Coordinates of C-alpha atoms in Angstrom, one line a residue:
M1 CA 59.4 -24.0 -16.3
R2 CA 61.6 -21.2 -15.0
P3 CA 59.9 -19.1 -12.3
T4 CA 59.6 -15.3 -12.7
K5 CA 61.8 -13.2 -10.4
I6 CA 58.7 -12.5 -8.2
Q7 CA 58.0 -16.2 -7.9
Y8 CA 61.6 -16.9 -7.2
Y9 CA 61.9 -14.4 -4.4
L10 CA 58.5 -15.4 -2.9
G11 CA 59.7 -19.0 -3.0
L12 CA 62.9 -18.0 -1.1
A13 CA 60.7 -16.2 1.5
E14 CA 58.6 -19.3 1.9
Q15 CA 61.8 -21.4 2.4
V16 CA 63.0 -18.9 5.0
A17 CA 59.7 -19.3 6.8
T18 CA 60.5 -23.0 7.4
R19 CA 63.0 -21.7 10.0
S20 CA 60.2 -20.0 12.0
T21 CA 59.9 -21.1 15.6
C22 CA 56.2 -20.2 15.7
L23 CA 53.7 -23.1 16.2
V24 CA 50.8 -21.2 14.5
S25 CA 52.1 -19.1 11.6
K26 CA 55.5 -19.4 9.8
Y27 CA 56.4 -16.3 7.9
G28 CA 59.5 -15.6 5.9
C29 CA 60.8 -12.3 4.4
V30 CA 63.4 -11.7 1.8
I31 CA 64.7 -8.2 1.0
V32 CA 66.1 -7.6 -2.5
K33 CA 67.9 -4.7 -4.1
D34 CA 69.2 -4.6 -7.7
D35 CA 68.4 -8.3 -8.1
A36 CA 70.5 -9.3 -5.1
V37 CA 69.2 -10.7 -1.8
I38 CA 70.4 -8.4 0.9
S39 CA 68.6 -9.9 3.9
T40 CA 66.3 -12.5 5.1
G41 CA 64.2 -13.0 8.3
Y42 CA 61.6 -15.3 9.8
N43 CA 59.3 -14.9 12.8
G44 CA 60.5 -16.2 16.1
S45 CA 61.3 -15.5 19.7
P46 CA 64.1 -13.0 20.4
R47 CA 67.7 -14.4 20.4
G48 CA 68.6 -16.1 23.6
T49 CA 65.0 -16.8 24.7
M50 CA 63.1 -20.0 24.7
N51 CA 60.9 -20.3 21.7
C52 CA 57.5 -21.9 21.1
S53 CA 58.9 -24.8 19.0
D54 CA 61.3 -25.7 21.8
T55 CA 58.7 -25.5 24.5
E56 CA 56.0 -26.9 22.3
T57 CA 53.7 -24.3 23.8
C58 CA 52.2 -21.2 22.1
I59 CA 52.2 -18.3 24.5
R60 CA 49.1 -16.9 22.7
D61 CA 47.2 -20.1 23.4
C62 CA 48.3 -20.2 27.0
E63 CA 47.3 -16.6 27.7
G64 CA 44.2 -16.6 25.5
L65 CA 45.5 -14.1 23.0
S66 CA 44.1 -14.2 19.5
R67 CA 46.1 -11.9 17.4
Y68 CA 49.6 -12.6 15.9
N69 CA 50.8 -9.1 16.9
Q70 CA 50.2 -10.1 20.6
C71 CA 52.9 -12.7 20.3
R72 CA 56.3 -12.3 21.8
A73 CA 58.0 -13.3 18.5
V74 CA 59.9 -10.8 16.4
H75 CA 58.2 -10.6 13.0
A76 CA 59.9 -11.8 9.9
E77 CA 59.9 -8.3 8.4
A78 CA 61.6 -6.8 11.5
N79 CA 64.2 -9.6 11.6
A80 CA 65.0 -9.0 8.0
L81 CA 65.3 -5.3 8.5
L82 CA 67.6 -5.8 11.5
Q83 CA 69.9 -8.0 9.5
A84 CA 70.4 -5.5 6.7
N85 CA 72.6 -2.5 6.2
Y86 CA 70.4 0.6 6.3
N87 CA 71.9 2.1 3.1
N88 CA 71.1 -1.1 1.2
L89 CA 67.4 -1.0 2.3
I90 CA 66.7 2.4 0.6
G91 CA 64.8 1.6 -2.6
S92 CA 64.7 -2.2 -1.9
V93 CA 61.8 -4.6 -2.4
M94 CA 60.5 -6.8 0.4
Y95 CA 59.0 -10.2 -0.3
I96 CA 56.8 -11.9 2.3
S97 CA 55.4 -15.4 2.3
R98 CA 53.8 -17.8 4.8
Y99 CA 54.7 -21.5 5.0
G100 CA 52.2 -24.2 5.7
S101 CA 48.6 -23.8 6.9
S102 CA 47.2 -20.3 7.4
D103 CA 46.6 -18.6 10.7
K104 CA 42.8 -18.2 11.1
S105 CA 43.3 -15.1 13.3
N106 CA 45.4 -13.5 10.6
P107 CA 44.2 -14.8 7.2
K108 CA 45.8 -12.1 5.0
V109 CA 49.5 -11.9 4.5
E110 CA 50.6 -8.3 5.1
P111 CA 52.8 -6.4 7.5
C112 CA 51.3 -5.4 10.8
L113 CA 51.2 -1.7 11.8
N114 CA 54.4 -1.9 13.7
C115 CA 56.3 -3.5 10.8
R116 CA 54.7 -1.0 8.4
R117 CA 56.3 1.8 10.4
L118 CA 59.7 0.0 10.3
I119 CA 59.4 -0.6 6.5
M120 CA 58.5 3.0 5.8
N121 CA 61.4 4.2 8.0
A122 CA 63.8 1.9 6.2
Q123 CA 62.6 3.4 2.9
V124 CA 61.7 0.1 1.3
M125 CA 60.2 0.9 -2.1
K126 CA 57.7 -2.0 -2.4
V127 CA 56.3 -4.9 -0.4
V128 CA 55.2 -8.0 -2.3
C129 CA 53.1 -10.7 -0.4
R130 CA 52.0 -14.1 -1.5
Q131 CA 48.6 -14.8 -0.1
S132 CA 47.4 -18.1 1.2
D133 CA 45.4 -18.7 -2.0
G134 CA 48.6 -18.2 -4.1
T135 CA 47.7 -14.7 -5.3
V136 CA 50.3 -12.0 -5.2
T137 CA 49.7 -8.5 -3.9
D138 CA 52.1 -5.6 -3.8
V139 CA 52.0 -2.2 -2.2
D140 CA 54.0 0.9 -2.1
P141 CA 54.7 1.7 1.5
N142 CA 54.0 5.3 0.9
D143 CA 50.3 4.3 0.5
W144 CA 50.4 3.5 4.2
V145 CA 51.1 7.0 5.3
N146 CA 47.6 7.6 6.5
F147 CA 47.1 4.2 8.1
V148 CA 50.1 3.8 10.5

């Protein structure tokens, strides 16, 4: 059976997530405009730095940190935004999916507050997330105005 476009782009995001260097949560992001993929990103350590999958050590575990946003990794959404041309981002749709087991400290798939600000500033039109249970949620970033 042929997947819908939403299923297709979320499937791409999940595949991108397999490149994540995080030992706890693997997130992938695909940004689409006019039915063309304009950028992808996954969560991992900044370029040129050791990452958790290489050291086989999670900095959050070592330092007793519990939240994903306390990690040194660059989030998938931020990496995808960094890779894109700003003019292409205006009016685009962002798809986010997690690969593998869910992170108990962050059960819901959604952008953190910092990524929300970046998404809003990039003028992304809609964010679509596949939750761990397979349901799909979407949000207009303008709805975040009072929550960032």
